Coordinates of C-alpha atoms and ligand atoms in Angstrom, one line a residue:
M1 CA 107.2 141.6 344.6
A2 CA 105.4 139.4 347.1
T3 CA 105.7 140.2 350.8
T4 CA 106.9 137.5 353.3
D5 CA 103.5 137.0 354.9
Q6 CA 102.4 135.3 351.6
D7 CA 105.4 132.9 351.7
I8 CA 103.1 130.0 352.6
R9 CA 104.7 126.6 352.4
W10 CA 103.6 123.0 352.4
D11 CA 103.3 121.3 355.8
L12 CA 104.3 117.8 355.0
T13 CA 103.6 116.3 358.3
D14 CA 100.3 114.8 357.3
L15 CA 102.4 112.7 354.8
C16 CA 105.5 111.6 356.7
G17 CA 108.0 112.9 359.3
D18 CA 111.3 112.7 357.5
T19 CA 113.1 110.7 354.8
E20 CA 114.3 108.0 357.3
E21 CA 110.8 107.3 358.4
A22 CA 109.7 107.2 354.7
R23 CA 112.3 104.6 353.9
G24 CA 111.2 102.4 356.8
Q25 CA 107.6 102.7 355.8
W26 CA 108.3 101.9 352.2
D27 CA 110.0 98.6 353.3
G28 CA 107.0 97.9 355.4
V29 CA 104.7 98.4 352.3
V30 CA 106.9 96.2 350.2
A31 CA 106.9 93.4 352.7
R32 CA 103.1 93.6 352.8
S33 CA 102.8 93.5 349.1
Q34 CA 105.0 90.3 349.1
E35 CA 103.0 88.7 351.9
I36 CA 99.8 89.3 349.9
A37 CA 101.4 87.9 346.9
G38 CA 102.3 84.7 348.9
R39 CA 98.8 84.3 350.0
Y40 CA 97.0 84.9 346.6
R41 CA 99.4 84.1 343.8
G42 CA 98.0 81.4 341.5
R43 CA 94.6 81.4 343.4
I44 CA 92.8 84.4 341.8
A45 CA 90.6 82.1 339.6
E46 CA 89.4 80.3 342.8
L47 CA 88.3 83.4 344.7
D48 CA 84.6 83.8 345.2
A49 CA 83.0 87.3 345.4
P50 CA 83.6 87.9 349.3
A51 CA 87.1 86.6 349.1
W52 CA 87.8 88.9 346.0
R53 CA 86.4 91.9 347.8
E54 CA 88.7 91.2 350.8
L55 CA 91.7 91.1 348.5
L56 CA 90.7 94.3 346.7
D57 CA 90.1 96.2 349.9
E58 CA 93.5 95.1 351.2
L59 CA 95.1 96.3 347.9
D60 CA 93.2 99.5 348.0
E61 CA 94.6 100.2 351.5
L62 CA 98.1 99.2 350.4
E63 CA 98.0 101.5 347.3
Q64 CA 97.0 104.4 349.5
E65 CA 99.9 103.7 351.8
A66 CA 102.3 103.6 348.8
S67 CA 100.6 106.8 347.5
R68 CA 101.2 108.7 350.7
L69 CA 105.0 107.8 350.5
Q70 CA 105.1 108.5 346.8
V71 CA 103.6 112.0 347.2
Y72 CA 105.9 112.7 350.2
S73 CA 108.9 111.8 348.0
Y74 CA 107.5 113.7 345.1
L75 CA 106.8 116.9 347.0
R76 CA 110.2 116.9 348.7
L77 CA 111.8 116.8 345.2
S78 CA 109.4 119.6 344.0
M79 CA 110.6 121.9 346.8
A80 CA 114.2 121.3 346.2
A81 CA 115.1 119.6 342.8
T82 CA 118.9 119.5 343.7
E83 CA 118.7 118.5 347.4
V84 CA 120.6 115.2 347.8
D85 CA 118.4 113.8 350.5
A86 CA 115.3 114.4 348.4
N87 CA 116.9 112.9 345.2
D88 CA 118.0 109.8 347.1
L89 CA 114.5 109.4 348.5
A90 CA 113.0 109.8 345.0
T91 CA 115.3 107.0 343.6
F92 CA 114.5 104.7 346.6
S93 CA 110.7 105.4 346.2
R94 CA 110.9 104.5 342.5
E95 CA 112.6 101.3 343.2
R96 CA 110.2 100.3 346.0
S97 CA 107.2 101.2 343.8
A98 CA 108.6 98.9 341.2
D99 CA 109.1 96.2 343.8
I100 CA 105.5 96.6 344.8
E101 CA 104.2 96.6 341.2
N102 CA 106.2 93.5 340.4
A103 CA 105.0 91.7 343.5
L104 CA 101.3 92.4 342.6
V105 CA 101.3 92.3 338.8
F106 CA 99.8 88.7 339.0
V107 CA 96.5 90.1 340.3
G108 CA 95.7 91.9 337.0
L109 CA 97.1 89.0 334.9
E110 CA 95.2 86.3 336.7
W111 CA 92.0 88.3 336.6
I112 CA 92.2 88.8 332.9
A113 CA 92.7 85.1 332.5
V114 CA 89.6 84.2 334.4
D115 CA 87.0 82.9 331.8
D116 CA 84.2 85.3 330.7
G117 CA 81.3 83.5 332.2
R118 CA 82.9 83.2 335.6
A119 CA 84.0 86.9 335.5
E120 CA 80.5 88.0 334.6
E121 CA 79.1 86.1 337.5
L122 CA 81.6 87.7 339.9
L123 CA 81.1 91.1 338.5
A124 CA 77.3 90.8 339.2
A125 CA 77.9 90.2 342.9
D126 CA 77.0 93.1 345.3
E127 CA 80.3 92.7 347.1
L128 CA 82.2 93.7 344.0
A129 CA 80.0 96.7 343.2
P130 CA 82.5 99.4 344.2
Y131 CA 85.3 97.8 342.0
A132 CA 83.1 96.5 339.2
H133 CA 83.8 99.2 336.6
K134 CA 87.5 99.2 337.0
L135 CA 87.6 95.3 336.8
R136 CA 85.7 95.4 333.7
V137 CA 87.9 97.9 332.1
E138 CA 90.9 95.7 332.8
R139 CA 89.3 92.8 331.1
L140 CA 88.8 94.9 327.9
E141 CA 92.6 94.4 327.3
K142 CA 92.2 90.7 327.2
P143 CA 92.0 90.3 323.4
Y144 CA 95.1 92.3 322.9
V145 CA 97.4 90.6 325.4
L146 CA 99.9 88.1 323.9
S147 CA 101.4 84.9 325.4
E148 CA 104.0 85.4 328.2
P149 CA 107.1 84.8 326.0
E150 CA 105.7 87.2 323.4
E151 CA 105.0 89.8 326.0
Q152 CA 108.6 89.4 327.5
A153 CA 110.0 89.7 324.0
L154 CA 108.1 92.9 323.5
N155 CA 109.2 94.2 326.8
A156 CA 112.8 93.5 326.0
R157 CA 112.8 96.2 323.3
R158 CA 111.7 98.9 325.7
P159 CA 115.3 100.3 326.1
V160 CA 115.6 100.8 322.4
V161 CA 112.2 102.6 322.3
S162 CA 113.3 104.8 325.1
S163 CA 116.5 105.6 323.3
W164 CA 114.6 107.0 320.3
Q165 CA 112.6 109.1 322.7
A166 CA 115.7 110.2 324.7
L167 CA 117.4 111.3 321.3
H168 CA 114.4 113.4 320.4
D169 CA 114.3 115.0 323.9
R170 CA 117.9 115.7 323.8
Q171 CA 117.8 117.3 320.4
V172 CA 115.0 119.6 321.5
S173 CA 116.4 120.3 325.0
T174 CA 120.0 121.0 323.8
M175 CA 118.9 123.4 321.0
E176 CA 120.4 126.8 321.8
V177 CA 120.5 129.8 319.4
P178 CA 121.8 133.3 320.0
F179 CA 118.9 135.7 320.5
D180 CA 118.8 139.3 321.5
P181 CA 115.6 140.0 323.6
G182 CA 116.4 143.7 323.5
D183 CA 117.2 144.0 327.1
G184 CA 120.5 145.8 326.5
E185 CA 122.5 142.6 327.2
G186 CA 122.9 141.7 323.6
P187 CA 122.4 138.2 322.1
T188 CA 122.5 135.3 324.7
P189 CA 121.8 131.5 324.1
H190 CA 118.1 130.7 324.0
G191 CA 116.2 127.4 324.2
V192 CA 112.8 126.3 322.8
S193 CA 110.8 127.3 325.7
Q194 CA 112.5 130.6 326.3
L195 CA 111.9 131.6 322.7
L196 CA 108.3 130.6 322.9
S197 CA 107.8 132.7 326.0
Y198 CA 108.4 135.9 324.0
L199 CA 105.1 135.1 322.0
Y200 CA 103.1 136.5 325.0
R201 CA 105.0 139.8 325.0
P202 CA 103.5 143.1 323.8
E203 CA 106.4 144.0 321.5
R204 CA 105.5 142.8 317.9
E205 CA 109.0 142.9 316.5
L206 CA 110.3 140.9 319.5
R207 CA 107.7 138.1 318.9
R208 CA 108.4 137.9 315.3
R209 CA 112.1 137.7 315.7
A210 CA 111.8 135.1 318.5
I211 CA 109.6 132.8 316.3
D212 CA 112.0 133.1 313.3
T213 CA 114.8 132.4 315.5
L214 CA 113.1 129.3 316.8
Y215 CA 112.8 127.9 313.2
E216 CA 116.4 128.8 312.4
G217 CA 117.4 126.6 315.4
L218 CA 115.1 123.8 314.6
A219 CA 116.0 123.6 310.8
P220 CA 119.3 121.7 311.0
R221 CA 117.7 119.2 313.5
T222 CA 114.4 118.2 311.8
D223 CA 116.0 115.3 310.0
V224 CA 117.0 113.6 313.2
L225 CA 113.8 114.7 314.9
A226 CA 111.9 113.1 311.9
A227 CA 113.9 110.0 312.1
A228 CA 113.1 109.5 315.8
Y229 CA 109.5 109.9 315.1
D230 CA 109.5 107.5 312.1
A231 CA 111.2 104.8 314.2
L232 CA 108.6 105.1 317.0
V233 CA 105.6 105.2 314.7
G234 CA 106.9 102.3 312.8
D235 CA 107.5 100.3 316.1
R236 CA 103.9 101.2 317.3
L237 CA 102.3 100.1 314.1
T238 CA 104.2 96.8 314.3
T239 CA 103.3 95.9 317.8
D240 CA 99.6 97.1 317.1
K241 CA 99.5 94.5 314.3
L242 CA 100.8 91.8 316.6
R243 CA 98.3 92.6 319.3
G244 CA 95.4 93.0 316.8
Y245 CA 94.4 96.5 317.2
A246 CA 92.1 97.9 314.6
N247 CA 93.6 101.4 314.3
P248 CA 96.5 103.4 315.8
M249 CA 94.2 105.5 318.0
Q250 CA 92.6 102.5 319.6
P251 CA 94.9 101.9 322.5
T252 CA 94.7 105.5 323.5
N253 CA 90.9 105.5 323.1
M254 CA 90.7 102.5 325.3
A255 CA 92.9 103.9 328.0
N256 CA 90.6 107.0 327.9
E257 CA 87.5 104.8 328.0
L258 CA 86.1 106.5 324.9
D259 CA 85.0 104.6 321.8
D260 CA 86.3 105.5 318.4
E261 CA 82.8 106.9 317.2
T262 CA 82.8 109.3 320.2
V263 CA 86.4 110.6 319.4
E264 CA 85.6 111.0 315.8
A265 CA 82.3 112.8 316.4
M266 CA 84.1 115.2 318.6
L267 CA 87.0 115.8 316.2
T268 CA 84.6 116.4 313.3
A269 CA 82.6 118.9 315.3
I270 CA 85.7 120.7 316.3
E271 CA 86.9 121.0 312.6
E272 CA 83.5 122.3 311.6
S273 CA 83.8 125.1 314.0
Y274 CA 87.3 126.3 313.2
G275 CA 85.5 129.5 312.0
I276 CA 85.0 130.7 315.6
A277 CA 88.8 130.9 316.0
Q278 CA 89.2 132.6 312.6
K279 CA 86.5 135.2 313.8
W280 CA 88.6 136.0 316.8
F281 CA 91.9 136.2 314.8
R282 CA 90.3 138.7 312.4
A283 CA 88.9 140.8 315.4
K284 CA 92.2 140.5 317.2
A285 CA 94.0 142.0 314.2
K286 CA 91.7 145.0 314.4
L287 CA 92.3 145.3 318.1
L288 CA 96.0 145.3 317.6
G289 CA 95.7 147.8 314.6
L290 CA 97.0 145.2 312.1
E291 CA 95.8 144.4 308.7
K292 CA 96.1 140.8 309.4
L293 CA 97.4 138.7 312.3
A294 CA 100.7 136.9 311.9
L295 CA 101.4 133.5 313.7
S296 CA 103.6 135.4 316.1
D297 CA 100.7 137.7 317.1
Q298 CA 98.4 134.8 318.0
Y299 CA 99.1 135.1 321.8
A300 CA 99.8 138.9 321.9
P301 CA 98.4 140.3 325.1
I302 CA 94.9 142.0 324.9
G303 CA 94.0 144.5 327.7
D304 CA 96.3 145.4 330.6
P305 CA 95.4 143.3 333.6
R306 CA 96.0 144.7 337.2
R307 CA 97.9 142.7 339.8
F308 CA 96.2 140.4 342.3
S309 CA 97.6 139.8 345.8
W310 CA 97.5 136.2 347.2
D311 CA 94.9 137.1 349.7
E312 CA 92.7 138.6 347.0
A313 CA 93.1 135.5 344.8
V314 CA 92.1 133.4 347.8
E315 CA 89.1 135.5 348.4
I316 CA 87.9 135.3 344.7
V317 CA 88.2 131.5 344.6
D318 CA 86.5 131.2 347.9
S319 CA 83.6 133.6 347.0
S320 CA 83.1 132.2 343.5
Y321 CA 83.1 128.5 344.7
T322 CA 80.7 129.5 347.6
R323 CA 78.3 131.1 345.2
F324 CA 78.3 127.8 343.2
S325 CA 78.3 125.4 346.1
P326 CA 79.5 126.0 349.7
R327 CA 80.9 122.5 349.8
L328 CA 83.5 123.3 347.3
A329 CA 84.6 126.5 349.1
E330 CA 84.8 124.4 352.3
I331 CA 87.2 121.9 350.7
F332 CA 89.3 124.8 349.4
R333 CA 89.6 126.4 352.8
D334 CA 90.3 123.1 354.5
C335 CA 93.3 122.5 352.3
L336 CA 94.6 126.0 352.9
D337 CA 94.2 125.6 356.7
A338 CA 95.9 122.2 356.6
G339 CA 99.0 123.8 355.0
H340 CA 98.6 121.9 351.8
V341 CA 99.4 124.7 349.4
D342 CA 102.8 126.0 348.5
V343 CA 102.4 129.5 347.1
L344 CA 105.5 131.4 345.8
P345 CA 108.2 130.6 343.3
R346 CA 111.6 129.9 344.9
Q347 CA 115.0 128.8 343.7
G348 CA 114.9 125.0 343.1
K349 CA 111.2 124.7 343.4
A350 CA 109.3 123.0 340.6
T351 CA 107.7 125.3 338.0
G352 CA 104.1 125.4 336.9
A353 CA 101.2 124.3 339.1
Y354 CA 99.7 120.9 340.1
C355 CA 97.4 119.2 342.5
T356 CA 98.1 115.7 343.7
A357 CA 95.6 113.4 345.5
V358 CA 97.1 111.4 348.5
S359 CA 94.5 109.0 350.0
K360 CA 91.0 108.8 351.5
E361 CA 92.5 110.0 354.9
I362 CA 94.6 112.8 353.7
L363 CA 93.6 116.1 351.8
P364 CA 95.3 116.7 348.4
Y365 CA 98.4 118.9 348.0
V366 CA 98.6 121.8 345.6
L367 CA 101.8 123.5 344.1
M368 CA 101.5 127.0 342.9
N369 CA 104.0 129.6 341.6
Y370 CA 102.0 132.7 342.5
T371 CA 103.3 135.8 340.9
N372 CA 100.4 138.2 341.3
R373 CA 99.2 137.8 337.7
L374 CA 95.7 137.5 336.6
R375 CA 96.5 134.2 335.1
D376 CA 97.6 132.9 338.5
V377 CA 94.2 133.5 339.9
S378 CA 92.7 131.2 337.2
T379 CA 95.4 128.7 337.9
L380 CA 94.5 128.7 341.6
A381 CA 90.8 128.0 340.7
H382 CA 91.9 125.3 338.3
E383 CA 94.0 123.4 340.7
F384 CA 91.4 123.5 343.4
G385 CA 88.9 122.2 340.8
H386 CA 91.1 119.1 340.9
A387 CA 91.3 119.1 344.6
T388 CA 87.6 119.2 345.2
H389 CA 87.2 116.4 342.6
N390 CA 89.7 114.3 344.6
V391 CA 88.2 114.9 348.0
L392 CA 84.6 114.3 347.0
S393 CA 85.3 111.2 344.9
L394 CA 87.6 109.8 347.6
E395 CA 84.6 110.3 350.1
A396 CA 82.4 108.2 347.9
Q397 CA 84.6 105.7 346.2
T398 CA 87.4 103.3 346.7
W399 CA 91.0 104.5 346.0
R400 CA 91.0 102.5 342.8
S401 CA 87.6 103.8 341.5
H402 CA 88.1 107.4 342.4
R403 CA 90.7 107.8 339.7
T404 CA 89.8 109.0 336.2
G405 CA 91.8 109.3 332.9
I406 CA 92.8 112.7 331.6
P407 CA 89.6 113.3 329.6
M408 CA 87.4 113.4 332.8
A409 CA 90.2 114.5 335.2
E410 CA 90.4 117.9 333.5
V411 CA 86.7 118.6 333.5
P412 CA 86.2 119.8 337.1
S413 CA 89.4 121.9 336.9
T414 CA 88.2 123.6 333.7
F415 CA 84.8 124.0 335.1
A416 CA 86.1 125.4 338.3
Q417 CA 88.2 127.9 336.4
S418 CA 85.0 129.0 334.5
I419 CA 83.2 129.7 337.9
A420 CA 86.1 131.9 339.1
D421 CA 86.5 133.6 335.7
D422 CA 82.8 134.4 335.5
Y423 CA 82.8 135.7 339.0
L424 CA 85.7 138.0 338.2
L425 CA 84.1 139.3 335.0
E426 CA 81.0 140.3 337.0
N427 CA 82.8 141.9 339.8
E428 CA 85.9 143.4 338.2
S429 CA 85.6 147.1 337.4
D430 CA 89.0 147.6 335.7
A431 CA 88.3 147.6 331.9
G432 CA 91.9 146.4 331.1
T433 CA 91.6 143.5 333.4
R434 CA 88.2 142.4 332.2
A435 CA 89.4 142.6 328.4
A436 CA 92.6 140.4 329.4
L437 CA 90.5 138.0 331.2
A438 CA 87.9 137.4 328.4
A439 CA 90.7 137.1 325.8
D440 CA 92.8 134.8 328.0
R441 CA 89.8 132.6 328.7
L442 CA 89.0 132.4 324.9
E443 CA 92.6 131.7 323.8
N444 CA 93.1 129.1 326.4
A445 CA 90.0 127.3 325.2
F446 CA 91.3 127.6 321.6
A447 CA 94.6 126.1 322.7
A448 CA 93.0 123.2 324.3
I449 CA 90.2 122.5 321.8
Y450 CA 91.6 123.5 318.4
R451 CA 95.4 123.2 318.6
Q452 CA 95.1 119.8 320.3
T453 CA 92.7 118.6 317.5
V454 CA 95.1 119.9 314.8
L455 CA 97.9 117.8 316.6
A456 CA 95.6 114.7 316.7
R457 CA 94.8 114.9 313.0
F458 CA 98.4 115.5 312.1
E459 CA 99.3 112.2 314.1
Q460 CA 96.4 110.3 312.3
R461 CA 97.8 111.2 309.0
A462 CA 101.4 110.4 309.9
Y463 CA 100.4 107.0 311.1
A464 CA 98.4 106.5 307.8
V465 CA 101.4 107.4 305.7
R466 CA 103.8 105.1 307.6
A467 CA 101.2 102.2 307.5
D468 CA 101.1 102.8 303.8
G469 CA 104.8 102.0 303.6
R470 CA 106.2 105.5 303.3
A471 CA 108.8 106.8 305.5
L472 CA 108.1 109.8 307.8
A473 CA 110.9 112.1 306.3
A474 CA 110.9 115.7 307.6
E475 CA 109.7 117.2 304.3
R476 CA 106.7 114.9 304.3
L477 CA 105.9 115.7 308.0
N478 CA 106.2 119.3 307.1
D479 CA 103.5 119.0 304.5
L480 CA 101.1 117.1 306.6
W481 CA 101.6 119.7 309.4
W482 CA 101.1 122.5 307.1
E483 CA 97.9 121.0 305.6
E484 CA 96.3 120.4 309.0
N485 CA 97.3 123.9 310.3
T486 CA 96.0 125.9 307.2
A487 CA 92.7 124.1 307.6
Y488 CA 92.5 125.6 311.1
Y489 CA 93.9 129.0 310.5
G490 CA 92.4 129.5 307.1
D491 CA 93.3 132.9 305.7
A492 CA 92.6 134.7 309.0
L493 CA 96.2 134.3 310.0
E494 CA 99.6 134.5 308.1
L495 CA 101.7 131.5 308.7
P496 CA 105.5 131.9 308.2
D497 CA 107.2 129.4 306.0
G498 CA 109.3 128.2 309.0
Y499 CA 106.1 127.0 310.7
R500 CA 106.2 124.0 308.5
M501 CA 108.6 122.6 311.1
G502 CA 106.1 123.3 313.9
W503 CA 105.6 119.5 314.5
S504 CA 109.2 118.8 315.2
Y505 CA 109.6 119.8 318.9
I506 CA 106.3 118.5 320.2
P507 CA 107.1 115.9 322.9
H508 CA 103.6 114.2 323.0
F509 CA 104.0 112.8 319.6
I510 CA 107.2 111.1 320.8
H511 CA 106.0 110.0 324.3
V512 CA 102.2 109.2 324.2
R513 CA 100.5 109.0 321.0
F514 CA 97.2 110.8 320.6
Y515 CA 97.6 112.3 324.1
T516 CA 96.4 115.6 323.2
Y517 CA 92.6 115.2 322.2
A518 CA 91.8 114.4 325.8
Y519 CA 92.3 118.1 326.5
S520 CA 89.9 119.1 323.7
F521 CA 87.5 116.6 325.2
A522 CA 87.7 117.9 328.7
Q523 CA 87.4 121.5 327.7
L524 CA 84.3 120.8 325.6
V525 CA 82.6 118.8 328.3
A526 CA 83.3 121.5 330.9
L527 CA 81.8 124.1 328.4
L528 CA 78.7 121.9 328.0
L529 CA 78.3 121.5 331.8
Y530 CA 78.8 125.2 332.2
R531 CA 76.1 125.9 329.7
R532 CA 73.7 123.6 331.7
Y533 CA 74.6 125.4 334.8
R534 CA 73.8 128.9 333.3
E535 CA 70.5 127.5 332.0
E536 CA 69.5 125.7 335.2
G537 CA 70.8 127.9 337.9
D538 CA 71.1 126.6 341.4
S539 CA 69.4 123.2 340.8
F540 CA 72.5 122.3 338.8
A541 CA 75.0 122.1 341.6
P542 CA 73.7 118.9 343.4
T543 CA 73.9 116.9 340.2
Y544 CA 77.3 118.4 339.6
L545 CA 78.5 117.4 342.9
D546 CA 77.3 113.8 342.4
F547 CA 79.3 113.8 339.3
L548 CA 82.4 114.7 341.2
R549 CA 81.6 112.1 343.8
A550 CA 81.4 109.5 341.1
G551 CA 85.1 109.8 340.3
G552 CA 86.2 107.0 337.9
S553 CA 83.5 104.6 338.9
A554 CA 81.9 104.7 335.5
S555 CA 82.9 105.5 331.8
P556 CA 83.0 109.1 330.7
A557 CA 79.7 108.5 328.8
D558 CA 77.9 107.2 331.7
L559 CA 79.4 109.9 334.1
V560 CA 77.9 112.7 332.0
A561 CA 74.6 110.9 331.1
P562 CA 72.9 112.5 334.2
F563 CA 73.3 115.8 332.4
G564 CA 71.6 114.6 329.3
L565 CA 74.7 114.5 327.3
D566 CA 75.2 112.0 324.5
L567 CA 78.9 111.9 323.6
R568 CA 78.5 109.9 320.5
S569 CA 76.3 112.6 318.9
T570 CA 78.0 115.3 316.8
D571 CA 75.0 117.5 317.8
T572 CA 76.2 117.4 321.5
W573 CA 79.6 118.6 320.6
R574 CA 78.0 121.4 318.4
E575 CA 76.1 122.7 321.4
A576 CA 79.6 123.3 323.2
F577 CA 80.5 125.6 320.2
A578 CA 77.4 127.7 320.8
E579 CA 79.0 128.4 324.2
L580 CA 82.4 129.0 322.8
D581 CA 81.0 131.3 320.2
Q582 CA 79.4 133.3 322.9
F583 CA 82.8 133.6 324.8
C584 CA 84.3 134.8 321.6
D585 CA 81.6 137.6 321.1
E586 CA 82.1 138.5 324.7
A587 CA 85.8 138.8 324.3
I588 CA 85.5 141.0 321.2
A589 CA 83.0 143.2 322.9
L590 CA 85.1 143.6 326.2
S591 CA 88.4 144.2 324.3
S592 CA 86.8 146.9 322.0
V593 CA 85.8 149.0 325.1
P594 CA 88.6 151.7 325.3
G595 CA 90.1 151.0 328.6
Ligands
ZN601 ZN1 94.6 120.4 335.3

């Protein structure tokens, strides 16, 4: 168990004094947004470049004020989910955010309405350079925006769409089946995530029973889960048609600033390299002394990692960052010194880990649930990959242009994790820890690259079936899921029949279509950058820091161009798999050493 000296908690004073102060400040920001609206509404088309710049700077400042209060409210809730005061503030903050958004929505709408020639003139002006990319991206939506009454009618169906999503969520979250984890207490009610957590346990029989129990629980619900998905896919296809989108992936690709060719080149290269995963599954079967791996063995632990104290984790991240670039380590230490990390799990505290940017003036905040596991060390390195990206991009960019979509946001975090993992592999003498680290790193990469791609291909096929006038009944979805998964696993892994229902509880299909491939993208780009770093050595870091500083000021393709990467080329993506294949061989070698 952790000792009390590690019970390091957030110091929120950089954000706000207390909830009363936050409420007062929210009201101030709302009033300012309304005042800005009073000055500019209906006038956007008349603004020249200097006047535009003035407005954008004003909005940038206002958004950072709102962000500071939003983060304060969010962190309060993360520390105590059931605290009344924190919940009241969260509700209050949501309402004030909506007020601000409503007051300022005209800016984007009027900007899109500016005619193309005039917009190009403005975008070429020096004054607008820091904002130009984001302004351009906003205008890409123009051909797909409908008339005001049409947009209002589409908005009016939002509650119905949410009801289908809520129905799905409720079906999954209320699923409880009796399961005996073998702890001597007998069978107790188990939910989806609890059952899935047993897949990481060393006992084979426990894993197998957990996964069978999951499918038994899902079976009576798949009809309703399929009906919810069918309704949502049908709705999305209908609105896509009204808006004029060419394919169901286009809205997601546009939000990610990736063109259809890039995404397809990547997915194709990923599918071509399914063999790397299959090689690992065969090797893993041998390591576990099995003839063949079953699905429930996929995440069975390899190696026996030792424990890591918080101080040791800090030391590992600090040293590994310093070796790459002292600037990154400096940001890490600044955040720790400022009290912007909350370390231990506590009753009522949010689970998992995250990093949140605040503003140009205030360092980001990081939430951890540190329990001395090897995995927690990687998580710390990952979250501070986000933090260093936030700090450097906010130094160089405006608030608006520092932000990136998920595909680019997860690159620095994944890269930072590689820096720490490699450092650990070089310096760790315990064989069981080294084996576990190499296997974890590989399996995390597989989960991000391959599994997310299987999910995206499944979605593409589901939309195609529905667009072709066939309903997405459970049995049909089972077939599509099975086909995409057998392509991935090949004959290297035995899939139980119940796995046909594996699509049914995945929330991304329901909430954000084609959400998952962004993680494949980020993982592969991080691998490519890491390969460049290993080839180039120390001369790589300055280019990489410039990439961090660029934030979201350019498209992903332009952001990675200085590294000589051409994202539209399948060959680029193939290069990433040379790196992954090497990870795989390393993991096999390290795991085979008797520890
Ligand atoms: Zn992340």
